[in-house]
PDB file of C-alpha atoms in Angstrom:
ATOM      1  CA  ALA F   1     176.947 113.676 114.085  1.00 80.00           C
ATOM      2  CA  GLN F   2     178.725 110.464 113.292  1.00 87.00           C
ATOM      3  CA  THR F   3     181.092 110.092 110.368  1.00 93.00           C
ATOM      4  CA  VAL F   4     182.924 107.138 108.866  1.00 96.00           C
ATOM      5  CA  THR F   5     185.759 107.519 106.389  1.00 96.00           C
ATOM      6  CA  GLN F   6     187.327 104.877 104.197  1.00 97.00           C
ATOM      7  CA  SER F   7     190.314 106.398 102.479  1.00 96.00           C
ATOM      8  CA  GLN F   8     191.008 103.556 100.035  1.00 96.00           C
ATOM      9  CA  PRO F   9     188.447 103.491  97.200  1.00 95.00           C
ATOM     10  CA  GLU F  10     190.057 100.441  95.597  1.00 96.00           C
ATOM     11  CA  MET F  11     192.565  97.801  96.584  1.00 97.00           C
ATOM     12  CA  SER F  12     193.871  94.594  95.128  1.00 97.00           C
ATOM     13  CA  VAL F  13     195.647  91.605  96.609  1.00 97.00           C
ATOM     14  CA  GLN F  14     197.021  88.347  95.342  1.00 98.00           C
ATOM     15  CA  GLU F  15     195.240  85.193  96.328  1.00 97.00           C
ATOM     16  CA  ALA F  16     196.552  83.734  99.622  1.00 97.00           C
ATOM     17  CA  GLU F  17     198.110  87.007 100.689  1.00 98.00           C
ATOM     18  CA  THR F  18     197.039  89.421 103.429  1.00 98.00           C
ATOM     19  CA  VAL F  19     195.363  92.775 102.946  1.00 98.00           C
ATOM     20  CA  THR F  20     194.320  95.503 105.363  1.00 98.00           C
ATOM     21  CA  LEU F  21     191.425  97.885 104.748  1.00 98.00           C
ATOM     22  CA  SER F  22     191.398 101.183 106.631  1.00 98.00           C
ATOM     23  CA  CYS F  23     188.557 102.944 108.385  1.00 98.00           C
ATOM     24  CA  THR F  24     188.428 105.976 110.629  1.00 98.00           C
ATOM     25  CA  TYR F  25     185.380 107.282 112.388  1.00 97.00           C
ATOM     26  CA  ASP F  26     184.137 110.040 114.599  1.00 95.00           C
ATOM     27  CA  THR F  27     181.440 109.952 117.232  1.00 91.00           C
ATOM     28  CA  SER F  28     180.659 111.771 120.441  1.00 88.00           C
ATOM     29  CA  GLU F  29     179.056 108.726 122.039  1.00 85.00           C
ATOM     30  CA  SER F  30     180.847 106.833 124.760  1.00 82.00           C
ATOM     31  CA  ASN F  31     179.520 103.444 123.737  1.00 83.00           C
ATOM     32  CA  TYR F  32     179.145 102.369 120.154  1.00 88.00           C
ATOM     33  CA  TYR F  33     179.607  99.461 117.788  1.00 89.00           C
ATOM     34  CA  LEU F  34     181.725  99.091 114.694  1.00 92.00           C
ATOM     35  CA  PHE F  35     181.091  96.738 111.812  1.00 93.00           C
ATOM     36  CA  TRP F  36     182.568  95.600 108.553  1.00 96.00           C
ATOM     37  CA  TYR F  37     180.076  94.575 105.904  1.00 95.00           C
ATOM     38  CA  LYS F  38     180.854  92.870 102.625  1.00 96.00           C
ATOM     39  CA  GLN F  39     178.847  93.519  99.471  1.00 94.00           C
ATOM     40  CA  PRO F  40     179.686  91.009  96.714  1.00 92.00           C
ATOM     41  CA  PRO F  41     178.425  91.406  93.143  1.00 87.00           C
ATOM     42  CA  SER F  42     175.191  89.776  94.265  1.00 84.00           C
ATOM     43  CA  ARG F  43     174.798  93.111  96.139  1.00 86.00           C
ATOM     44  CA  GLN F  44     173.566  91.629  99.401  1.00 87.00           C
ATOM     45  CA  MET F  45     175.126  93.188 102.503  1.00 91.00           C
ATOM     46  CA  ILE F  46     176.818  90.528 104.610  1.00 92.00           C
ATOM     47  CA  LEU F  47     178.198  91.123 108.084  1.00 91.00           C
ATOM     48  CA  VAL F  48     181.879  90.198 108.258  1.00 95.00           C
ATOM     49  CA  ILE F  49     182.804  91.208 111.785  1.00 94.00           C
ATOM     50  CA  ARG F  50     181.658  93.436 114.634  1.00 92.00           C
ATOM     51  CA  GLN F  51     183.425  95.147 117.505  1.00 92.00           C
ATOM     52  CA  GLU F  52     181.894  96.647 120.625  1.00 89.00           C
ATOM     53  CA  ALA F  53     183.766  99.780 121.628  1.00 89.00           C
ATOM     54  CA  TYR F  54     183.941  98.911 125.306  1.00 87.00           C
ATOM     55  CA  LYS F  55     185.793  95.686 124.538  1.00 87.00           C
ATOM     56  CA  GLN F  56     189.529  96.160 124.287  1.00 84.00           C
ATOM     57  CA  GLN F  57     190.175  92.818 122.647  1.00 91.00           C
ATOM     58  CA  ASN F  58     190.149  92.919 118.866  1.00 94.00           C
ATOM     59  CA  ALA F  59     187.438  90.838 117.241  1.00 92.00           C
ATOM     60  CA  THR F  60     188.369  87.885 115.061  1.00 93.00           C
ATOM     61  CA  GLU F  61     186.276  85.738 112.722  1.00 92.00           C
ATOM     62  CA  ASN F  62     188.283  83.027 110.987  1.00 95.00           C
ATOM     63  CA  ARG F  63     190.441  84.796 108.365  1.00 97.00           C
ATOM     64  CA  PHE F  64     189.066  88.218 109.283  1.00 97.00           C
ATOM     65  CA  SER F  65     190.356  90.307 112.165  1.00 97.00           C
ATOM     66  CA  VAL F  66     190.246  93.931 113.167  1.00 97.00           C
ATOM     67  CA  ASN F  67     192.696  96.379 114.637  1.00 97.00           C
ATOM     68  CA  PHE F  68     190.592  98.619 116.840  1.00 96.00           C
ATOM     69  CA  GLN F  69     192.403 101.737 118.067  1.00 95.00           C
ATOM     70  CA  LYS F  70     189.829 103.567 120.156  1.00 94.00           C
ATOM     71  CA  ALA F  71     191.897 106.630 120.983  1.00 93.00           C
ATOM     72  CA  ALA F  72     192.803 107.097 117.340  1.00 95.00           C
ATOM     73  CA  LYS F  73     189.238 106.263 116.240  1.00 95.00           C
ATOM     74  CA  SER F  74     190.564 103.726 113.803  1.00 97.00           C
ATOM     75  CA  PHE F  75     189.045 100.380 112.864  1.00 97.00           C
ATOM     76  CA  SER F  76     190.928  98.472 110.185  1.00 98.00           C
ATOM     77  CA  LEU F  77     190.043  95.077 108.734  1.00 98.00           C
ATOM     78  CA  LYS F  78     192.698  92.481 108.019  1.00 98.00           C
ATOM     79  CA  ILE F  79     191.924  89.652 105.643  1.00 98.00           C
ATOM     80  CA  SER F  80     194.391  86.798 105.814  1.00 98.00           C
ATOM     81  CA  ASP F  81     194.871  84.106 103.178  1.00 97.00           C
ATOM     82  CA  SER F  82     192.743  86.084 100.708  1.00 98.00           C
ATOM     83  CA  GLN F  83     190.414  84.041  98.530  1.00 97.00           C
ATOM     84  CA  LEU F  84     188.810  84.830  95.186  1.00 97.00           C
ATOM     85  CA  GLY F  85     185.447  84.871  96.944  1.00 95.00           C
ATOM     86  CA  ASP F  86     186.603  87.816  99.044  1.00 97.00           C
ATOM     87  CA  THR F  87     186.306  90.045  95.982  1.00 97.00           C
ATOM     88  CA  ALA F  88     183.646  92.579  96.956  1.00 96.00           C
ATOM     89  CA  MET F  89     182.925  96.064  98.241  1.00 96.00           C
ATOM     90  CA  TYR F  90     183.706  96.382 101.918  1.00 97.00           C
ATOM     91  CA  PHE F  91     181.911  98.905 104.071  1.00 96.00           C
ATOM     92  CA  CYS F  92     182.897 100.085 107.503  1.00 96.00           C
ATOM     93  CA  ALA F  93     179.909 101.092 109.629  1.00 93.00           C
ATOM     94  CA  LEU F  94     179.339 102.748 112.968  1.00 92.00           C
ATOM     95  CA  GLY F  95     176.343 102.320 115.219  1.00 87.00           C
ATOM     96  CA  GLY F  96     175.588 104.496 118.195  1.00 78.00           C
ATOM     97  CA  ASN F  97     173.519 104.108 121.305  1.00 66.00           C
ATOM     98  CA  ALA F  98     170.355 105.549 119.784  1.00 65.00           C
ATOM     99  CA  GLY F  99     169.504 102.302 118.139  1.00 66.00           C
ATOM    100  CA  ASN F 100     170.534 100.134 115.293  1.00 66.00           C
ATOM    101  CA  MET F 101     170.992 102.962 112.825  1.00 81.00           C
ATOM    102  CA  LEU F 102     174.284 102.564 111.012  1.00 87.00           C
ATOM    103  CA  THR F 103     176.489 105.226 109.485  1.00 90.00           C
ATOM    104  CA  PHE F 104     178.456 103.770 106.585  1.00 93.00           C
ATOM    105  CA  GLY F 105     181.738 104.737 105.047  1.00 95.00           C
ATOM    106  CA  GLY F 106     182.085 105.182 101.312  1.00 94.00           C
ATOM    107  CA  GLY F 107     183.374 101.659 100.790  1.00 95.00           C
ATOM    108  CA  THR F 108     186.559 100.003  99.520  1.00 96.00           C
ATOM    109  CA  ARG F 109     186.423  97.864  96.408  1.00 96.00           C
ATOM    110  CA  LEU F 110     188.675  94.837  96.947  1.00 97.00           C
ATOM    111  CA  MET F 111     189.839  92.687  94.076  1.00 97.00           C
ATOM    112  CA  VAL F 112     191.520  89.378  94.838  1.00 97.00           C
ATOM    113  CA  LYS F 113     193.683  88.284  91.925  1.00 97.00           C
ATOM    114  CA  PRO F 114     194.565  84.675  91.129  1.00 96.00           C
TER     115      PRO F 114
ATOM    116  CA  ASP D   1     169.976  83.842 102.619  1.00 81.00           C
ATOM    117  CA  SER D   2     169.445  86.445 105.343  1.00 84.00           C
ATOM    118  CA  GLY D   3     165.742  85.714 105.740  1.00 92.00           C
ATOM    119  CA  VAL D   4     164.797  89.287 104.775  1.00 96.00           C
ATOM    120  CA  THR D   5     162.678  89.406 101.625  1.00 96.00           C
ATOM    121  CA  GLN D   6     162.367  92.444  99.419  1.00 97.00           C
ATOM    122  CA  THR D   7     160.122  92.936  96.416  1.00 97.00           C
ATOM    123  CA  PRO D   8     160.389  93.880  93.664  1.00 97.00           C
ATOM    124  CA  LYS D   9     164.055  93.164  92.920  1.00 96.00           C
ATOM    125  CA  HIS D  10     164.056  95.542  89.977  1.00 96.00           C
ATOM    126  CA  LEU D  11     161.755  98.397  89.072  1.00 97.00           C
ATOM    127  CA  ILE D  12     161.867 100.847  86.195  1.00 97.00           C
ATOM    128  CA  THR D  13     159.561 103.824  86.183  1.00 97.00           C
ATOM    129  CA  ALA D  14     159.265 107.384  84.927  1.00 97.00           C
ATOM    130  CA  THR D  15     159.782 110.718  86.621  1.00 97.00           C
ATOM    131  CA  GLY D  16     156.777 111.937  88.549  1.00 97.00           C
ATOM    132  CA  GLN D  17     155.510 108.454  89.270  1.00 97.00           C
ATOM    133  CA  ARG D  18     154.972 106.711  92.609  1.00 98.00           C
ATOM    134  CA  VAL D  19     156.269 103.290  93.631  1.00 98.00           C
ATOM    135  CA  THR D  20     156.012 101.055  96.666  1.00 98.00           C
ATOM    136  CA  LEU D  21     158.806  98.811  97.865  1.00 98.00           C
ATOM    137  CA  ARG D  22     157.986  95.962 100.179  1.00 98.00           C
ATOM    138  CA  CYS D  23     160.011  94.242 102.879  1.00 98.00           C
ATOM    139  CA  SER D  24     159.327  91.171 104.970  1.00 98.00           C
ATOM    140  CA  PRO D  25     161.695  90.917 107.930  1.00 96.00           C
ATOM    141  CA  ARG D  26     163.189  87.753 109.334  1.00 95.00           C
ATOM    142  CA  SER D  27     160.823  85.697 111.407  1.00 94.00           C
ATOM    143  CA  GLY D  28     160.826  87.087 114.941  1.00 91.00           C
ATOM    144  CA  ASP D  29     162.478  90.401 114.070  1.00 92.00           C
ATOM    145  CA  LEU D  30     160.557  93.442 115.258  1.00 92.00           C
ATOM    146  CA  SER D  31     162.643  96.208 113.702  1.00 92.00           C
ATOM    147  CA  VAL D  32     162.786  97.143 110.057  1.00 94.00           C
ATOM    148  CA  TYR D  33     165.204  99.656 108.578  1.00 94.00           C
ATOM    149  CA  TRP D  34     165.365 101.245 105.171  1.00 96.00           C
ATOM    150  CA  TYR D  35     168.618 102.331 103.538  1.00 95.00           C
ATOM    151  CA  GLN D  36     169.298 103.960 100.211  1.00 96.00           C
ATOM    152  CA  GLN D  37     172.465 103.150  98.282  1.00 94.00           C
ATOM    153  CA  SER D  38     173.258 105.529  95.448  1.00 90.00           C
ATOM    154  CA  LEU D  39     176.470 106.136  93.544  1.00 81.00           C
ATOM    155  CA  ASP D  40     176.962 109.686  94.767  1.00 74.00           C
ATOM    156  CA  GLN D  41     175.585 109.428  98.322  1.00 74.00           C
ATOM    157  CA  GLY D  42     176.715 105.963  99.326  1.00 83.00           C
ATOM    158  CA  LEU D  43     174.632 104.061 101.853  1.00 89.00           C
ATOM    159  CA  GLN D  44     172.282 106.289 103.783  1.00 92.00           C
ATOM    160  CA  PHE D  45     169.866 105.456 106.550  1.00 91.00           C
ATOM    161  CA  LEU D  46     166.317 106.491 105.795  1.00 94.00           C
ATOM    162  CA  ILE D  47     164.067 105.293 108.581  1.00 94.00           C
ATOM    163  CA  GLN D  48     163.520 102.628 111.231  1.00 92.00           C
ATOM    164  CA  TYR D  49     160.312 101.065 112.511  1.00 94.00           C
ATOM    165  CA  TYR D  50     160.058  99.000 115.639  1.00 92.00           C
ATOM    166  CA  ASN D  51     156.978  96.904 116.266  1.00 94.00           C
ATOM    167  CA  GLY D  52     154.824  99.143 114.114  1.00 95.00           C
ATOM    168  CA  GLU D  53     156.049 102.500 115.318  1.00 94.00           C
ATOM    169  CA  GLU D  54     158.600 104.878 113.868  1.00 93.00           C
ATOM    170  CA  ARG D  55     161.757 104.651 115.933  1.00 90.00           C
ATOM    171  CA  ALA D  56     164.397 106.695 114.148  1.00 88.00           C
ATOM    172  CA  LYS D  57     164.533 108.918 111.118  1.00 89.00           C
ATOM    173  CA  GLY D  58     167.486 109.695 108.903  1.00 89.00           C
ATOM    174  CA  ASN D  59     167.835 111.539 105.622  1.00 83.00           C
ATOM    175  CA  ILE D  60     164.443 110.644 104.285  1.00 93.00           C
ATOM    176  CA  LEU D  61     162.867 113.059 101.841  1.00 94.00           C
ATOM    177  CA  GLU D  62     159.354 114.360 102.407  1.00 96.00           C
ATOM    178  CA  ARG D  63     158.347 112.672  99.142  1.00 97.00           C
ATOM    179  CA  PHE D  64     159.176 109.346 100.771  1.00 97.00           C
ATOM    180  CA  SER D  65     157.157 107.650 103.476  1.00 97.00           C
ATOM    181  CA  ALA D  66     157.177 104.289 105.163  1.00 97.00           C
ATOM    182  CA  GLN D  67     155.096 102.209 107.483  1.00 97.00           C
ATOM    183  CA  GLN D  68     155.227  98.915 109.294  1.00 98.00           C
ATOM    184  CA  PHE D  69     152.105  96.808 109.417  1.00 97.00           C
ATOM    185  CA  PRO D  70     150.779  94.587 112.221  1.00 96.00           C
ATOM    186  CA  ASP D  71     152.313  91.530 110.557  1.00 96.00           C
ATOM    187  CA  LEU D  72     155.624  93.451 110.745  1.00 96.00           C
ATOM    188  CA  HIS D  73     156.198  93.748 107.037  1.00 97.00           C
ATOM    189  CA  SER D  74     157.102  97.235 105.888  1.00 98.00           C
ATOM    190  CA  GLU D  75     156.531  99.344 102.818  1.00 98.00           C
ATOM    191  CA  LEU D  76     158.529 102.283 101.550  1.00 98.00           C
ATOM    192  CA  ASN D  77     156.554 104.639  99.353  1.00 98.00           C
ATOM    193  CA  LEU D  78     158.411 106.914  96.965  1.00 98.00           C
ATOM    194  CA  SER D  79     156.400 109.569  95.174  1.00 97.00           C
ATOM    195  CA  SER D  80     156.977 112.343  92.629  1.00 97.00           C
ATOM    196  CA  LEU D  81     160.036 110.415  91.567  1.00 97.00           C
ATOM    197  CA  GLU D  82     163.073 112.228  90.228  1.00 97.00           C
ATOM    198  CA  LEU D  83     166.047 110.943  88.289  1.00 96.00           C
ATOM    199  CA  GLY D  84     168.159 111.264  91.422  1.00 93.00           C
ATOM    200  CA  ASP D  85     165.981 108.766  93.244  1.00 96.00           C
ATOM    201  CA  SER D  86     167.472 105.984  91.152  1.00 96.00           C
ATOM    202  CA  ALA D  87     169.245 103.779  93.683  1.00 96.00           C
ATOM    203  CA  LEU D  88     169.361 100.460  95.433  1.00 96.00           C
ATOM    204  CA  TYR D  89     166.971 100.436  98.378  1.00 97.00           C
ATOM    205  CA  PHE D  90     167.825  98.041 101.160  1.00 96.00           C
ATOM    206  CA  CYS D  91     165.656  96.769 103.912  1.00 96.00           C
ATOM    207  CA  ALA D  92     167.225  95.315 107.036  1.00 94.00           C
ATOM    208  CA  SER D  93     165.768  93.783 110.150  1.00 92.00           C
ATOM    209  CA  SER D  94     166.792  93.007 113.706  1.00 88.00           C
ATOM    210  CA  VAL D  95     165.239  91.403 116.736  1.00 85.00           C
ATOM    211  CA  GLY D  96     164.938  94.514 118.847  1.00 80.00           C
ATOM    212  CA  ALA D  97     165.538  98.214 118.761  1.00 75.00           C
ATOM    213  CA  GLY D  98     168.842  98.373 120.575  1.00 68.00           C
ATOM    214  CA  TRP D  99     172.335  97.158 119.983  1.00 60.00           C
ATOM    215  CA  SER D 100     172.267  94.529 122.694  1.00 58.00           C
ATOM    216  CA  THR D 101     169.996  92.493 120.496  1.00 53.00           C
ATOM    217  CA  GLY D 102     172.490  91.956 117.719  1.00 61.00           C
ATOM    218  CA  GLU D 103     173.255  92.657 114.123  1.00 77.00           C
ATOM    219  CA  LEU D 104     171.216  93.863 111.210  1.00 86.00           C
ATOM    220  CA  PHE D 105     170.215  91.394 108.510  1.00 90.00           C
ATOM    221  CA  PHE D 106     169.939  92.897 105.069  1.00 93.00           C
ATOM    222  CA  GLY D 107     167.731  91.918 102.186  1.00 95.00           C
ATOM    223  CA  GLU D 108     168.998  91.761  98.612  1.00 93.00           C
ATOM    224  CA  GLY D 109     167.682  95.216  97.835  1.00 95.00           C
ATOM    225  CA  SER D 110     165.285  96.701  95.314  1.00 97.00           C
ATOM    226  CA  ARG D 111     166.929  98.384  92.339  1.00 96.00           C
ATOM    227  CA  LEU D 112     164.909 101.421  91.298  1.00 97.00           C
ATOM    228  CA  THR D 113     165.599 103.095  87.994  1.00 97.00           C
ATOM    229  CA  VAL D 114     163.823 106.363  87.215  1.00 97.00           C
ATOM    230  CA  LEU D 115     163.860 107.375  83.566  1.00 96.00           C
TER     231      LEU D 115
END
């Protein structure tokens, strides 16, 4: 079975500052994919960033980057230069080889303060 | 806009009733997935269809069923509804059935309230 744990239910950050959201996971599969999804108040799930486990290089998308520690089964999301529009729930998700089924963590509610 | 369309956006019904949620995937996507987001269970995978056939099954109750039609739209049927079925039901789609084909695209969800 796959599990994803987000240990920070809520976080806040000042606008323009940097924040890191934590995620740990467990899987027995040798190849898998990790994702961060954002769910703003509009409730739509939006992909922020993805990481393929066989790639050692950490993924980066503009202000968003990850710290992928495969041995530690850790996958944290760093948001640089936080903006008010980053206020949302953030979900870490794990996908295994069986298909596109995702296992989600419990989410971290991020508030960006002006 | 992800290109995935879900209807209805909101639905209020009573216990014991049956409802149908509808999903139209992005143009060209062959896979459709259903997820349930509730306050106590978080986001849970229910079921996946690929090109009309069931591909993977998650924590879907026997009272729930789904299908994917030849035009690739999908319906999730929820019957004998209970208060605990109140949740946000997401549909997502992707091009293929495996990870090499890319990410999932989520719809805006259908909010079901059971009174």
